[in-house]
Short mmCIF file of C-alpha atoms in Angstrom, two decimals:
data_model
loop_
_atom_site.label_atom_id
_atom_site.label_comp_id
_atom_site.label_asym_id
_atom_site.label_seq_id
_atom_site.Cartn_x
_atom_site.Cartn_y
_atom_site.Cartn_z
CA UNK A 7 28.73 -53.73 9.32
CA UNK A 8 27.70 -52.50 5.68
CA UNK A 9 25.33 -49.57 6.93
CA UNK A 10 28.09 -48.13 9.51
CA UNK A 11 31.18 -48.66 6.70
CA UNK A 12 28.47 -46.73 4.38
CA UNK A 13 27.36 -43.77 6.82
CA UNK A 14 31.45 -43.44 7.63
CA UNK A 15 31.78 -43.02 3.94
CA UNK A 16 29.18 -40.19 4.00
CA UNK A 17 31.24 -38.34 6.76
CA UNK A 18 34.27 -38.51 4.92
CA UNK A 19 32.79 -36.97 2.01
CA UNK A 20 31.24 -34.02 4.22
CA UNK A 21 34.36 -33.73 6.37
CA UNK A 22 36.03 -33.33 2.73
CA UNK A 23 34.16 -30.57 1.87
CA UNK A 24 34.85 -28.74 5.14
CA UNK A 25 35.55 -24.81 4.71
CA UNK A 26 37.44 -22.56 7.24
CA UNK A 27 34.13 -21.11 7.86
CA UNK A 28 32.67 -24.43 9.28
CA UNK A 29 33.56 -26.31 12.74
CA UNK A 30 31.87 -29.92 13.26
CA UNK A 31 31.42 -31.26 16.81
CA UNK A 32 31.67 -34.96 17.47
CA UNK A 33 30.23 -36.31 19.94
CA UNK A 34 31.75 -39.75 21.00
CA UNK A 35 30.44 -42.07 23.88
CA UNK A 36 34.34 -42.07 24.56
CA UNK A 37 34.89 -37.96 24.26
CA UNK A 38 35.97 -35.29 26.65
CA UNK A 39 33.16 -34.79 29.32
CA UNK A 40 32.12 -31.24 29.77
CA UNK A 41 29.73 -29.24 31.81
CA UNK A 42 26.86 -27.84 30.00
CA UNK A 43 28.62 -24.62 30.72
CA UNK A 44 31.65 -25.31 29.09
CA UNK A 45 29.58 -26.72 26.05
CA UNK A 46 28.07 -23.66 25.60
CA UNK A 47 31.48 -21.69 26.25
CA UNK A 48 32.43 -23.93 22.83
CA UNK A 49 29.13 -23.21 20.58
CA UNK A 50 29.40 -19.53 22.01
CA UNK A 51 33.17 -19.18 19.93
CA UNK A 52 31.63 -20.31 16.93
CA UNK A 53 28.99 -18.54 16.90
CA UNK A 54 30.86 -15.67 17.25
CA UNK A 55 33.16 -16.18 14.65
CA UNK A 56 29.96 -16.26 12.77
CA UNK A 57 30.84 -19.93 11.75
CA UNK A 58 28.11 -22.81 10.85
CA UNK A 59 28.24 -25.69 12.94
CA UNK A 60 27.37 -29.39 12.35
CA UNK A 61 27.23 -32.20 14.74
CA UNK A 62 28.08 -35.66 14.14
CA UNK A 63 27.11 -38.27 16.58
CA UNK A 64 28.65 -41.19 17.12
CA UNK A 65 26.12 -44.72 17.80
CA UNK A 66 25.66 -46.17 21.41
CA UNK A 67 29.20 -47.31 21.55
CA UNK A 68 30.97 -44.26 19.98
CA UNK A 69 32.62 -44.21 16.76
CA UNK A 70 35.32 -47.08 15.63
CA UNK A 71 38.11 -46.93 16.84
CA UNK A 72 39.83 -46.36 13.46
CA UNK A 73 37.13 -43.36 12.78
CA UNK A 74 38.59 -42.24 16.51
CA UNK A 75 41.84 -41.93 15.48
CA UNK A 76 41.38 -39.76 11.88
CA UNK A 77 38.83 -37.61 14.14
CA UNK A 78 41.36 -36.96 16.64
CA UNK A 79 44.61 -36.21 14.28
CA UNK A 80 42.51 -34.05 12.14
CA UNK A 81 40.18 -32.38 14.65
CA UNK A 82 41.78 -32.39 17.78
CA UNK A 83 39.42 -29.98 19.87
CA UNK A 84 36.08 -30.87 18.57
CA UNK A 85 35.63 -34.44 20.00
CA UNK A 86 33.39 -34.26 22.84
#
């Protein structure tokens, strides 16, 4: 699909211009469950750290399975 290959294309570019200060959440249909608790546990450590945050979202079905994969090997403990 043209408009998912073109919003994937507009992640990469953000996740590209990622600094140390920044932590992005993904949320994927096919991510770690966790209690609301534990979600806040996660968004307390940023905070904290006195990061920013972003959130990307994946559609109904999660993200492709090839967007899975770089999301995983590059941010192992933000996929949710």
């Amino acid at each position: 699909d043209e408009p998912i290959s073109q919003e994937m294309s507009r992640i990469e570019s953000l996740l590209e211009l990622k600094t140390k200060a920044e932590k992005f959440f993904f949320l994927d249909e096919k991510g770690e469950d966790l209690t609301t608790i534990d979600f806040y546990g996660k968004l307390r450590n940023v905070f904290r750290e006195g990061d920013n945050c972003s959130f990307i979202i994946g559609g109904p079905e999660g993200f492709p399975d090839s967007w899975r994969r770089v999301i995983a090997k590059k941010f192992p403990s933000l996929t949710f």
